[in-house]
mmCIF file of C-alpha atoms in Angstrom:
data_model
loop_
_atom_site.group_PDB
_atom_site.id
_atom_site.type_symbol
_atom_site.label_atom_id
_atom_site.label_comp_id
_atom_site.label_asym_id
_atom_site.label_seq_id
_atom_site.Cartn_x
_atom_site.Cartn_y
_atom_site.Cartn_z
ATOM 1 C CA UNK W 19 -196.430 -128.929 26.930
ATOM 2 C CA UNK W 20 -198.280 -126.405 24.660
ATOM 3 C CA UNK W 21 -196.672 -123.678 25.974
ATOM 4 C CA UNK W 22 -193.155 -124.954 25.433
ATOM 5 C CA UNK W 23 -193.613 -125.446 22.021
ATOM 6 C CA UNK W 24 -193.546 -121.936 20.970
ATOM 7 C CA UNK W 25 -190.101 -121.187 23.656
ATOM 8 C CA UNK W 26 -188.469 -124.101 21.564
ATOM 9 C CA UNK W 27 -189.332 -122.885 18.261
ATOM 10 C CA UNK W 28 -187.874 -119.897 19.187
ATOM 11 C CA UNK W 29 -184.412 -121.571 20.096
ATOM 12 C CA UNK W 30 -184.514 -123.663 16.803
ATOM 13 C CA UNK W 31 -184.961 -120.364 15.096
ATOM 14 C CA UNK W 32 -182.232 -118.453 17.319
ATOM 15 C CA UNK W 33 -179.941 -121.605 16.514
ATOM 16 C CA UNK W 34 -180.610 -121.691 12.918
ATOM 17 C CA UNK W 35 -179.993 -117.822 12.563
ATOM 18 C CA UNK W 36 -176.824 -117.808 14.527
ATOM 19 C CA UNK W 37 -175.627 -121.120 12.156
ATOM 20 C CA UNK W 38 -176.208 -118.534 9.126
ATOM 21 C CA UNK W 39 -174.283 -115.636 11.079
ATOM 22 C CA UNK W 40 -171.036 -118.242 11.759
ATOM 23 C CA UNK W 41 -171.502 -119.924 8.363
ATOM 24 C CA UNK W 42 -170.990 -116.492 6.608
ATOM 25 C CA UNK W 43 -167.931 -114.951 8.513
ATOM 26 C CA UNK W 44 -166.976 -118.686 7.876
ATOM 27 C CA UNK W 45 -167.525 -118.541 4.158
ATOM 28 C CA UNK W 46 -166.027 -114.869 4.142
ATOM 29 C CA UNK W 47 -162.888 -115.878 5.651
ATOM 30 C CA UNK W 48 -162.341 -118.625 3.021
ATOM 31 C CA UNK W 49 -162.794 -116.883 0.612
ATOM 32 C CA UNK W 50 -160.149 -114.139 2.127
ATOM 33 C CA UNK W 51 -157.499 -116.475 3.595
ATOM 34 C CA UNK W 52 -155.442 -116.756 0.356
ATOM 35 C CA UNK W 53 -155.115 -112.930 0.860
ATOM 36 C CA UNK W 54 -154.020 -113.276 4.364
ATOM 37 C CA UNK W 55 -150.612 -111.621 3.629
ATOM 38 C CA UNK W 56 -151.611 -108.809 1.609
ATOM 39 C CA UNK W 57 -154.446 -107.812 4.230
ATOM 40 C CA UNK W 58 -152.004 -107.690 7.231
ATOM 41 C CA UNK W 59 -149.733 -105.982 4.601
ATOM 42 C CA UNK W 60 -152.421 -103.357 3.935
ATOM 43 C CA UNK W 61 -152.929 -103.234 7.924
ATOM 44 C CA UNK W 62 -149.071 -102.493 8.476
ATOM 45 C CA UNK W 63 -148.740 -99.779 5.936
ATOM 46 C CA UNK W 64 -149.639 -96.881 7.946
ATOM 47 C CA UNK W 65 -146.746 -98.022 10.502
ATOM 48 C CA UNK W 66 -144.712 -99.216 7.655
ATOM 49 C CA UNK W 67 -144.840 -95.590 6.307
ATOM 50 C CA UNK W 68 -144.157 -94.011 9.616
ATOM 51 C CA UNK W 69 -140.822 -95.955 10.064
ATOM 52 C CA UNK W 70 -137.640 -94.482 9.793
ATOM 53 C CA UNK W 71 -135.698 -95.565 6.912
ATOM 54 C CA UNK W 72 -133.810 -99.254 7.192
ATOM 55 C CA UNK W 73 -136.309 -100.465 10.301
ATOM 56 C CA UNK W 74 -139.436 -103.064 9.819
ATOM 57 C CA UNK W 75 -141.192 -105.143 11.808
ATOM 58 C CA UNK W 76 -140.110 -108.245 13.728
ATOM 59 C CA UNK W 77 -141.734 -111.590 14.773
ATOM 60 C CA UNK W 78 -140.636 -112.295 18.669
ATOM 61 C CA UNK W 79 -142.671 -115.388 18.133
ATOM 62 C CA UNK W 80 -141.829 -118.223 15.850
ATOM 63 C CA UNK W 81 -145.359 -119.451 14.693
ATOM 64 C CA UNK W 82 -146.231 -115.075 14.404
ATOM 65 C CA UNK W 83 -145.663 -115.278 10.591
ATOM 66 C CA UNK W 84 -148.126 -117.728 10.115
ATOM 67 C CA UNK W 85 -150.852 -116.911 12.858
ATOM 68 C CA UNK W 86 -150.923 -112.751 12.867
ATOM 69 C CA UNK W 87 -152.556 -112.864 9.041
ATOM 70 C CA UNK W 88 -154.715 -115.438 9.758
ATOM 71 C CA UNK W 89 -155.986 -114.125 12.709
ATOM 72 C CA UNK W 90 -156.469 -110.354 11.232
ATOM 73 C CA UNK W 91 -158.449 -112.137 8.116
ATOM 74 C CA UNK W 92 -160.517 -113.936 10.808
ATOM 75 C CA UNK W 93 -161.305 -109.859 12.019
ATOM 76 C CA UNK W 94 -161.811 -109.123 8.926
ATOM 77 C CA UNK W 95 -164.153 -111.589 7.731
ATOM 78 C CA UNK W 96 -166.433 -110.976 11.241
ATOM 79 C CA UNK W 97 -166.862 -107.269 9.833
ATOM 80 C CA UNK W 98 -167.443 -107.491 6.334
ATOM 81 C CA UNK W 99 -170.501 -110.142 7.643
ATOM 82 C CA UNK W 100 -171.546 -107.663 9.714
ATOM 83 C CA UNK W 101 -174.650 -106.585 7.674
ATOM 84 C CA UNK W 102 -175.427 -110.198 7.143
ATOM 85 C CA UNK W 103 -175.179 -110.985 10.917
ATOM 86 C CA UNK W 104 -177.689 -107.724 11.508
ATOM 87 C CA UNK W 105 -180.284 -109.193 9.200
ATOM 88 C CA UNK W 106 -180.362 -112.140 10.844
ATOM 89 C CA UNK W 107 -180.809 -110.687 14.057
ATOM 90 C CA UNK W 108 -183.186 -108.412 12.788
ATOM 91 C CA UNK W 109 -184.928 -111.446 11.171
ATOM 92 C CA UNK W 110 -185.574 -112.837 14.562
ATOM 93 C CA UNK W 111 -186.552 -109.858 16.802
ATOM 94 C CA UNK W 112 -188.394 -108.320 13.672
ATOM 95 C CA UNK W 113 -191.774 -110.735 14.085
ATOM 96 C CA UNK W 114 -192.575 -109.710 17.909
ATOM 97 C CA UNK W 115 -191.926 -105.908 17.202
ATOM 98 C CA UNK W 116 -194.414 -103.289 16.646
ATOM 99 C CA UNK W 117 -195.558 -101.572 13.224
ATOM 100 C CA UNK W 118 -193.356 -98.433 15.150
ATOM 101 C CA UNK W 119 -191.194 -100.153 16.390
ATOM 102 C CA UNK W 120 -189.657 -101.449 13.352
ATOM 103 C CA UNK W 121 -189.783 -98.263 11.964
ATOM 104 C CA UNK W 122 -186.634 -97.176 14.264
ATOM 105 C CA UNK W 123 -184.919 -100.564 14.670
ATOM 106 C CA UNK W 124 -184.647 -101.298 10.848
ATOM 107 C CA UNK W 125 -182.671 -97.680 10.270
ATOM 108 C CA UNK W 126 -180.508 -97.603 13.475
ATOM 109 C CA UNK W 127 -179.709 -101.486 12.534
ATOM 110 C CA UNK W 128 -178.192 -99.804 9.028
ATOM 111 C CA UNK W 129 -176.509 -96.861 10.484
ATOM 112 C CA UNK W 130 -174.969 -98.663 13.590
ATOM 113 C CA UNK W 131 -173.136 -100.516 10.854
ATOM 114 C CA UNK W 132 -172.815 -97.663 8.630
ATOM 115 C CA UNK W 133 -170.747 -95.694 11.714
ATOM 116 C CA UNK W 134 -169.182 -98.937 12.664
ATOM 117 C CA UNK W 135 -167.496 -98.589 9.527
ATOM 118 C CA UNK W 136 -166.801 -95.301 9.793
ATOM 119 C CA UNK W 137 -164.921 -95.673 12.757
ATOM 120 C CA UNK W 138 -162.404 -98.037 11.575
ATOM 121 C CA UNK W 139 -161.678 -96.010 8.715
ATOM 122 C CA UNK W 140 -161.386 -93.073 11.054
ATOM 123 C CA UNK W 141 -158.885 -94.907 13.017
ATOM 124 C CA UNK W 142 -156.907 -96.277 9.836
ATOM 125 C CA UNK W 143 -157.114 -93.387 7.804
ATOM 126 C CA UNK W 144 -156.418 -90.267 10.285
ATOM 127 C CA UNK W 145 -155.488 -91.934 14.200
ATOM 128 C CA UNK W 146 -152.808 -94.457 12.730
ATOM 129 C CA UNK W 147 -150.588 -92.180 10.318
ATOM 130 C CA UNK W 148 -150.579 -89.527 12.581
ATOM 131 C CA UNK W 149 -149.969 -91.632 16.175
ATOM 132 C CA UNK W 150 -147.641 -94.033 14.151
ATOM 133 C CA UNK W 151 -145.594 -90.481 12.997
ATOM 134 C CA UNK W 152 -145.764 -89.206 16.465
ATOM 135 C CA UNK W 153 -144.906 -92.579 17.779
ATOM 136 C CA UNK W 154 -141.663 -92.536 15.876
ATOM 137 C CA UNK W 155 -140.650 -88.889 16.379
ATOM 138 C CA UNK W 156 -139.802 -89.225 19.807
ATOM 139 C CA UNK W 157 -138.100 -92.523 19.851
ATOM 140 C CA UNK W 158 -135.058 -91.982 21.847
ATOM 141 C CA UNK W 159 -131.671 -91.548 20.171
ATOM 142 C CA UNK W 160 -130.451 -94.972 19.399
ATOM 143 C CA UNK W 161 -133.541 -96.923 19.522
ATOM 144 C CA UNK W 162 -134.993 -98.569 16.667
ATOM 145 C CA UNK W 163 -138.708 -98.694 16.007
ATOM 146 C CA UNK W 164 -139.201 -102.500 15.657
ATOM 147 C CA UNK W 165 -142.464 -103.399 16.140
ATOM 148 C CA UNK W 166 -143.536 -107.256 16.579
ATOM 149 C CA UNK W 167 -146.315 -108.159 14.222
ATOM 150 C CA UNK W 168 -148.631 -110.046 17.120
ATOM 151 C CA UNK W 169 -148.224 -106.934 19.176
ATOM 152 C CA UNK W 170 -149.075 -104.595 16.205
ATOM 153 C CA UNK W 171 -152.017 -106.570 15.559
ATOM 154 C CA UNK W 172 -153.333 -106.614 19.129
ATOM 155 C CA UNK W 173 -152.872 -102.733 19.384
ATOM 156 C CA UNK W 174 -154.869 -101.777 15.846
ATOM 157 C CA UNK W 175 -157.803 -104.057 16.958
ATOM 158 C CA UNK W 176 -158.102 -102.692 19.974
ATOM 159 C CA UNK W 177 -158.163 -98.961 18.483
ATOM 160 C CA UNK W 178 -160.832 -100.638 15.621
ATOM 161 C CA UNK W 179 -163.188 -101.905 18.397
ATOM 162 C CA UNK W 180 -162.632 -98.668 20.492
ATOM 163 C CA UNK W 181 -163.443 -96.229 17.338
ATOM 164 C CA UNK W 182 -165.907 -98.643 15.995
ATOM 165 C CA UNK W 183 -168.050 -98.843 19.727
ATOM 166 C CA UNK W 184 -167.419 -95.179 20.364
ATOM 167 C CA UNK W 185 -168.926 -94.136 16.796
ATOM 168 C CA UNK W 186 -172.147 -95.664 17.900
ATOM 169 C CA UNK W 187 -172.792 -92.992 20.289
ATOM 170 C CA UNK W 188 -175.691 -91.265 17.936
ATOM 171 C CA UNK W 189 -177.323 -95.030 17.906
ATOM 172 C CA UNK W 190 -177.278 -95.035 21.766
ATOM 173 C CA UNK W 191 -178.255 -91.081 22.040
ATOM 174 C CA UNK W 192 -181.519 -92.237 19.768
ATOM 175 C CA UNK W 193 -182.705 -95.619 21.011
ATOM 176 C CA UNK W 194 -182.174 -93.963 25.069
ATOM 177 C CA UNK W 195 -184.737 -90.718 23.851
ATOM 178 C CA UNK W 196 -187.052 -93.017 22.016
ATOM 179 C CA UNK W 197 -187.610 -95.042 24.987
ATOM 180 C CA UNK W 198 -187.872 -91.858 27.184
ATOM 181 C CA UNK W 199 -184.443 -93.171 29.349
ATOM 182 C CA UNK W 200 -183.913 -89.435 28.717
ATOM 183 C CA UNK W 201 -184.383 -86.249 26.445
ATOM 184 C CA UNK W 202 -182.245 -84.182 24.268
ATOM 185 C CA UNK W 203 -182.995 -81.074 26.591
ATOM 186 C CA UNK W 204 -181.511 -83.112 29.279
ATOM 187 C CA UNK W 205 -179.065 -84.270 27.455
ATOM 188 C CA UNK W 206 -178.120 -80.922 26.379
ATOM 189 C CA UNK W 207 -177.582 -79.949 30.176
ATOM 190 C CA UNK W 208 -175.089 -82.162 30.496
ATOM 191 C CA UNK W 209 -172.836 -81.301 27.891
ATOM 192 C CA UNK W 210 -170.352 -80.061 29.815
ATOM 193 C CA UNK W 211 -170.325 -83.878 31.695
ATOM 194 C CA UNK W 212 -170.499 -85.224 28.159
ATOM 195 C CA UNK W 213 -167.044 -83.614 27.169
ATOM 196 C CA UNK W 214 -164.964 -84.412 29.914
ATOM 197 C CA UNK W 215 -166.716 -88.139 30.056
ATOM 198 C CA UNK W 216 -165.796 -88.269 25.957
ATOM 199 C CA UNK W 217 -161.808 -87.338 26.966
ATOM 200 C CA UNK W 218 -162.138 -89.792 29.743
ATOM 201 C CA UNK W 219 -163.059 -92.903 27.574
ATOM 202 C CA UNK W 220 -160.190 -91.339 24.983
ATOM 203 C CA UNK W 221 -158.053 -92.628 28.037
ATOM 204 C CA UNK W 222 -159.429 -95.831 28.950
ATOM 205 C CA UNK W 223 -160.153 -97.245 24.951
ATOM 206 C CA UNK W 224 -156.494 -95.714 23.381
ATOM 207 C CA UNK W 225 -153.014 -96.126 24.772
ATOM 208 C CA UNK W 226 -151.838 -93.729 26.482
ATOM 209 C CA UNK W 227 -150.772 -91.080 23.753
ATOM 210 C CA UNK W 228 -151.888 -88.124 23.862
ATOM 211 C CA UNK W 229 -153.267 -87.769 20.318
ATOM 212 C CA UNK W 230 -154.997 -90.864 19.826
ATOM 213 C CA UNK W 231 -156.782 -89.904 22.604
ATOM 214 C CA UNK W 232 -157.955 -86.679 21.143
ATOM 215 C CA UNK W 233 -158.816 -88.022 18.018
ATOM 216 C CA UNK W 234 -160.912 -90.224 19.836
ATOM 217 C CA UNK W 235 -162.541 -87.412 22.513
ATOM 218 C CA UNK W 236 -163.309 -85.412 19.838
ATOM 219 C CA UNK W 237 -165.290 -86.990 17.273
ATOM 220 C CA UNK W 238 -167.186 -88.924 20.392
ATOM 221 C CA UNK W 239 -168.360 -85.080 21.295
ATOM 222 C CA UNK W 240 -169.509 -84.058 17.550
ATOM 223 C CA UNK W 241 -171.714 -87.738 17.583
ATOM 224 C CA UNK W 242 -173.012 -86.839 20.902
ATOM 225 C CA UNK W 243 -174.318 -83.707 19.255
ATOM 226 C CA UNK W 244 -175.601 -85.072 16.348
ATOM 227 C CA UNK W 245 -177.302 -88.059 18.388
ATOM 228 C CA UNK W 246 -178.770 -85.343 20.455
ATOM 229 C CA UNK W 247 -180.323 -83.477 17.135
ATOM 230 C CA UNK W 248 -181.952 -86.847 15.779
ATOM 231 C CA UNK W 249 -182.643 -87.826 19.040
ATOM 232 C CA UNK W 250 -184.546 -85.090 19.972
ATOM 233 C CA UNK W 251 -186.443 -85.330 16.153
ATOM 234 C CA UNK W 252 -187.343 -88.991 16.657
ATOM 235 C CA UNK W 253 -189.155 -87.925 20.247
ATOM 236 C CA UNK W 254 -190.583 -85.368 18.476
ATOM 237 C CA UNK W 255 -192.062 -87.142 16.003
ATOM 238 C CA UNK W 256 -193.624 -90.055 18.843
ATOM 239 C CA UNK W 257 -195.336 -87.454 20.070
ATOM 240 C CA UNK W 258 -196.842 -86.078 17.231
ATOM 241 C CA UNK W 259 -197.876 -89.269 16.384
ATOM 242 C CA UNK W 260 -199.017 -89.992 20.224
ATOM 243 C CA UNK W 261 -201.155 -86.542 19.581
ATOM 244 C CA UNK W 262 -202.573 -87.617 16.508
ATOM 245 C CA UNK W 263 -203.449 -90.762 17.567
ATOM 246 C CA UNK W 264 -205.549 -89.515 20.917
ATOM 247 C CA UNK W 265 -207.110 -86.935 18.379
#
């Protein structure tokens, strides 16, 4: 019985924390829905501005109108909690960590959201006015460009999550050299592997266009290198202090 107690204070803990976590994206999307139209407004204008002149988007589905912007808010909401989310989850693994330990989880917790959101401006800001451009350059003659609003939505999130997953390579890179998984010297090695893997998931996370896929292959390679440069000073470091410590 005694040694339950501590496994179920532990779940109370994990419930409670995850009860914060929904309660904020909760209280974040309140607090956004009024603005539901002017965010999926602000989400269409890169395709919007790609467009040729008289075309705009459609709704195939009748309840689309109402749904799309709700459901992009809902998004939304989920990443402007984010850093809330981490801190609880740092708040609970934080306690049975080490003095070290905590020294690397608290930073890579910040940057992993830090290049999170770097990714999605990545994809908003460069991928979608120049795949939306490309997109609409080589439209067949006689077709118009009307995209439905569900199936614009569905397409951007995907590129979000891809961009936003693929800019925590440096994250990954760190946490698989601090645990000794690998090196950077190894890692290193295999950069020729590392390129044509990056180009492969540029494939498999984008639809199939060709630049999307670049723009995705290429910035994956330039975080590989610079998770390989801080992964390679965080080993360093360990052992120093491993060194210092035997001394």
């Amino acid at each position: 019985m005694t040694d339950s107690q501590p496994l179920i204070s532990h779940l109370i803990e994990l419930r409670n924390r995850l009860l914060k976590a929904i309660g904020c994206v909760a209280l974040v999307f309140l607090s956004l829905a009024y603005f539901a139209q002017d965010i999926y407004q602000w989400l269409a204008a890169p395709l919007l501005d790609a467009l040729p002149e008289n075309a705009t988007m459609i709704a195939t589905d009748v309840a689309s109108p109402f749904f799309a912007p709700f459901k992009l808010t809902l998004v939304v909401a989920f990443f402007v909690a984010i850093p809330y989310v981490l801190y609880q989850v740092w708040g609970f693994i934080a306690p049975g960590l080490y003095k070290k330990e905590k020294k690397l989880i608290a930073p890579l917790l910040l940057s992993s959201t830090v290049l999170f959101y770097a990714g999605v401006a990545f994809a908003y800001y460069i991928v979608f006015p120049l795949a939306f451009a490309f997109f609409s350059s080589v439209a067949p003659d006689g077709v118009i460009m009307n995209t439905d609003i569900n199936s614009y939505l569905n397409f951007v999130l995907k590129i979000f999550f891809a961009f936003g997953l693929s800019f925590e390579i440096p994250v990954a890179i760190v946490l698989m050299c601090w645990t000794g998984m690998t090196s950077a010297n190894s890692l290193r090695a295999k950069r020729p592997y590392v390129v044509v893997a990056a180009f492969v998931m540029g494939m498999l996370l984008t639809p199939p266009d060709v630049i999307s896929q670049i723009l995705l292959a290429i910035p994956m390679w330039i975080l590989f290198e610079l998770g390989v440069i801080i992964g390679g000073l965080y080993a360093g470091n360990d052992t120093a202090e491993t060194e210092q410590a035997a001394e």
